[in-house]
Amino acid sequence: MPKFSKVLVVTDLSEASNRSVRFAYALVDEGGEVHLLHLLEQESDPSPLYAHYSPDSFNLPEERAKAQAAVETQLRKLVPPEAAARRITTQVAATVHPEIAPGIVSEAKARKVDVIVMSTHGRTGLKHLVLGSVCERVLPLSPVPVLVVPYPK
């Protein structure tokens, strides 16, 4: 049976996305490691999912560092209290990538994780067509299993 000692969990800090965090901690073996990740997308036009970031500010190293530090503070608040009792260590990171799905896969490879955990927002119809599904784009690229946590209907 597969063992998961290193898990990458990805969140965009929305309520739907944060649901995946508890699943990631449940999957990891005692004494394991969870990599809690938020990707900041640097692009020329703001993405509707990350409109609260100004893409131009990422070109300035001090602004990028400030944005990353703020996100990492939010990520630390998501660590479940029982993680310490299970001796699970947490690595938090807010990284910048030009595209989210390839960025997630790149981070998974670099961190040598056993599994990726992420949520789906449950969008359907036109919203799904326009915004797409990051999960759908990660699945064919991922070298490791991907656990997708559905948004409750």
PDB file of N, CA and C in Angstrom, residues 1 4-5 7 10 12 24 29 34 47 60 76 85 96 99 104 108 110 115 129 135-136 141 147 151-153:
ATOM      1  N   MET A   1       0.851  -1.181   0.000  1.00  0.00           N
ATOM      2  CA  MET A   1       0.000   0.000   0.000  1.00  0.00           C
ATOM      3  C   MET A   1       0.893   1.239   0.000  1.00  0.00           C
ATOM      4  N   PHE A   4       2.217   7.990   2.242  1.00  0.00           N
ATOM      5  CA  PHE A   4       2.388   9.386   1.893  1.00  0.00           C
ATOM      6  C   PHE A   4       3.134  10.094   3.019  1.00  0.00           C
ATOM      7  N   SER A   5       4.414  10.321   2.811  1.00  0.00           N
ATOM      8  CA  SER A   5       5.187  11.022   3.828  1.00  0.00           C
ATOM      9  C   SER A   5       5.363  12.497   3.484  1.00  0.00           C
ATOM     10  N   VAL A   7       3.278  15.510   1.325  1.00  0.00           N
ATOM     11  CA  VAL A   7       2.052  15.862   0.615  1.00  0.00           C
ATOM     12  C   VAL A   7       2.101  17.335   0.243  1.00  0.00           C
ATOM     13  N   VAL A  10      -2.556  22.472  -2.324  1.00  0.00           N
ATOM     14  CA  VAL A  10      -2.617  23.757  -3.009  1.00  0.00           C
ATOM     15  C   VAL A  10      -3.927  24.451  -2.667  1.00  0.00           C
ATOM     16  N   ASP A  12      -6.075  28.382  -3.092  1.00  0.00           N
ATOM     17  CA  ASP A  12      -6.124  29.777  -3.544  1.00  0.00           C
ATOM     18  C   ASP A  12      -6.676  30.668  -2.426  1.00  0.00           C
ATOM     19  N   ALA A  24      -5.290  16.798   3.258  1.00  0.00           N
ATOM     20  CA  ALA A  24      -3.848  16.613   3.101  1.00  0.00           C
ATOM     21  C   ALA A  24      -3.221  16.139   4.411  1.00  0.00           C
ATOM     22  N   ASP A  29       1.503  10.478   6.626  1.00  0.00           N
ATOM     23  CA  ASP A  29       1.896   9.608   7.740  1.00  0.00           C
ATOM     24  C   ASP A  29       2.348  10.432   8.937  1.00  0.00           C
ATOM     25  N   VAL A  34       3.868  18.287   5.243  1.00  0.00           N
ATOM     26  CA  VAL A  34       2.868  18.866   4.358  1.00  0.00           C
ATOM     27  C   VAL A  34       3.433  20.166   3.803  1.00  0.00           C
ATOM     28  N   SER A  47      -5.887  37.904 -13.535  1.00  0.00           N
ATOM     29  CA  SER A  47      -6.792  36.766 -13.560  1.00  0.00           C
ATOM     30  C   SER A  47      -7.959  37.059 -12.629  1.00  0.00           C
ATOM     31  N   LEU A  60       8.715  44.126  -8.998  1.00  0.00           N
ATOM     32  CA  LEU A  60       9.544  44.752  -7.981  1.00  0.00           C
ATOM     33  C   LEU A  60       9.797  43.731  -6.873  1.00  0.00           C
ATOM     34  N   ARG A  76      -0.237  29.800   7.212  1.00  0.00           N
ATOM     35  CA  ARG A  76       0.081  29.244   8.535  1.00  0.00           C
ATOM     36  C   ARG A  76      -1.177  29.105   9.401  1.00  0.00           C
ATOM     37  N   ALA A  85       0.597  17.239  17.219  1.00  0.00           N
ATOM     38  CA  ALA A  85       0.496  15.993  17.980  1.00  0.00           C
ATOM     39  C   ALA A  85       0.908  14.783  17.140  1.00  0.00           C
ATOM     40  N   VAL A  96       5.552  32.404  -7.218  1.00  0.00           N
ATOM     41  CA  VAL A  96       5.063  33.078  -8.422  1.00  0.00           C
ATOM     42  C   VAL A  96       5.375  32.215  -9.628  1.00  0.00           C
ATOM     43  N   GLU A  99       1.940  30.389 -15.047  1.00  0.00           N
ATOM     44  CA  GLU A  99       0.713  29.615 -15.213  1.00  0.00           C
ATOM     45  C   GLU A  99       0.532  28.716 -13.996  1.00  0.00           C
ATOM     46  N   ILE A 104       2.024  24.268 -10.326  1.00  0.00           N
ATOM     47  CA  ILE A 104       1.739  23.258  -9.300  1.00  0.00           C
ATOM     48  C   ILE A 104       2.573  22.007  -9.553  1.00  0.00           C
ATOM     49  N   ALA A 108       5.506  20.375  -7.251  1.00  0.00           N
ATOM     50  CA  ALA A 108       5.418  18.985  -6.790  1.00  0.00           C
ATOM     51  C   ALA A 108       6.710  18.235  -7.101  1.00  0.00           C
ATOM     52  N   ALA A 110       9.757  19.607  -7.673  1.00  0.00           N
ATOM     53  CA  ALA A 110      10.866  20.204  -6.921  1.00  0.00           C
ATOM     54  C   ALA A 110      10.857  19.767  -5.457  1.00  0.00           C
ATOM     55  N   VAL A 115       2.085  12.951  -3.278  1.00  0.00           N
ATOM     56  CA  VAL A 115       0.718  13.177  -3.741  1.00  0.00           C
ATOM     57  C   VAL A 115       0.416  14.674  -3.708  1.00  0.00           C
ATOM     58  N   LEU A 129     -16.338  26.808 -18.377  1.00  0.00           N
ATOM     59  CA  LEU A 129     -15.754  26.996 -19.701  1.00  0.00           C
ATOM     60  C   LEU A 129     -14.792  28.183 -19.725  1.00  0.00           C
ATOM     61  N   CYS A 135      -7.639  21.788 -11.687  1.00  0.00           N
ATOM     62  CA  CYS A 135      -7.486  20.343 -11.459  1.00  0.00           C
ATOM     63  C   CYS A 135      -7.385  19.591 -12.783  1.00  0.00           C
ATOM     64  N   GLU A 136      -8.243  19.928 -13.712  1.00  0.00           N
ATOM     65  CA  GLU A 136      -8.237  19.247 -15.011  1.00  0.00           C
ATOM     66  C   GLU A 136      -6.931  19.452 -15.751  1.00  0.00           C
ATOM     67  N   LEU A 141      -0.577  16.375 -16.302  1.00  0.00           N
ATOM     68  CA  LEU A 141       0.818  16.800 -16.166  1.00  0.00           C
ATOM     69  C   LEU A 141       1.513  16.200 -14.950  1.00  0.00           C
ATOM     70  N   LEU A 147      -5.243  13.993  -5.461  1.00  0.00           N
ATOM     71  CA  LEU A 147      -6.511  13.824  -4.761  1.00  0.00           C
ATOM     72  C   LEU A 147      -7.295  15.114  -4.947  1.00  0.00           C
ATOM     73  N   TYR A 151     -16.153  20.333  -4.082  1.00  0.00           N
ATOM     74  CA  TYR A 151     -16.886  21.343  -3.322  1.00  0.00           C
ATOM     75  C   TYR A 151     -18.286  20.802  -3.066  1.00  0.00           C
ATOM     76  N   PRO A 152     -18.767  20.863  -1.817  1.00  0.00           N
ATOM     77  CA  PRO A 152     -20.103  20.307  -1.539  1.00  0.00           C
ATOM     78  C   PRO A 152     -21.191  21.093  -2.257  1.00  0.00           C
ATOM     79  N   LYS A 153     -22.138  20.379  -2.763  1.00  0.00           N
ATOM     80  CA  LYS A 153     -23.244  21.028  -3.501  1.00  0.00           C
ATOM     81  C   LYS A 153     -24.389  21.297  -2.574  1.00  0.00           C
TER      82      LYS A 153
END
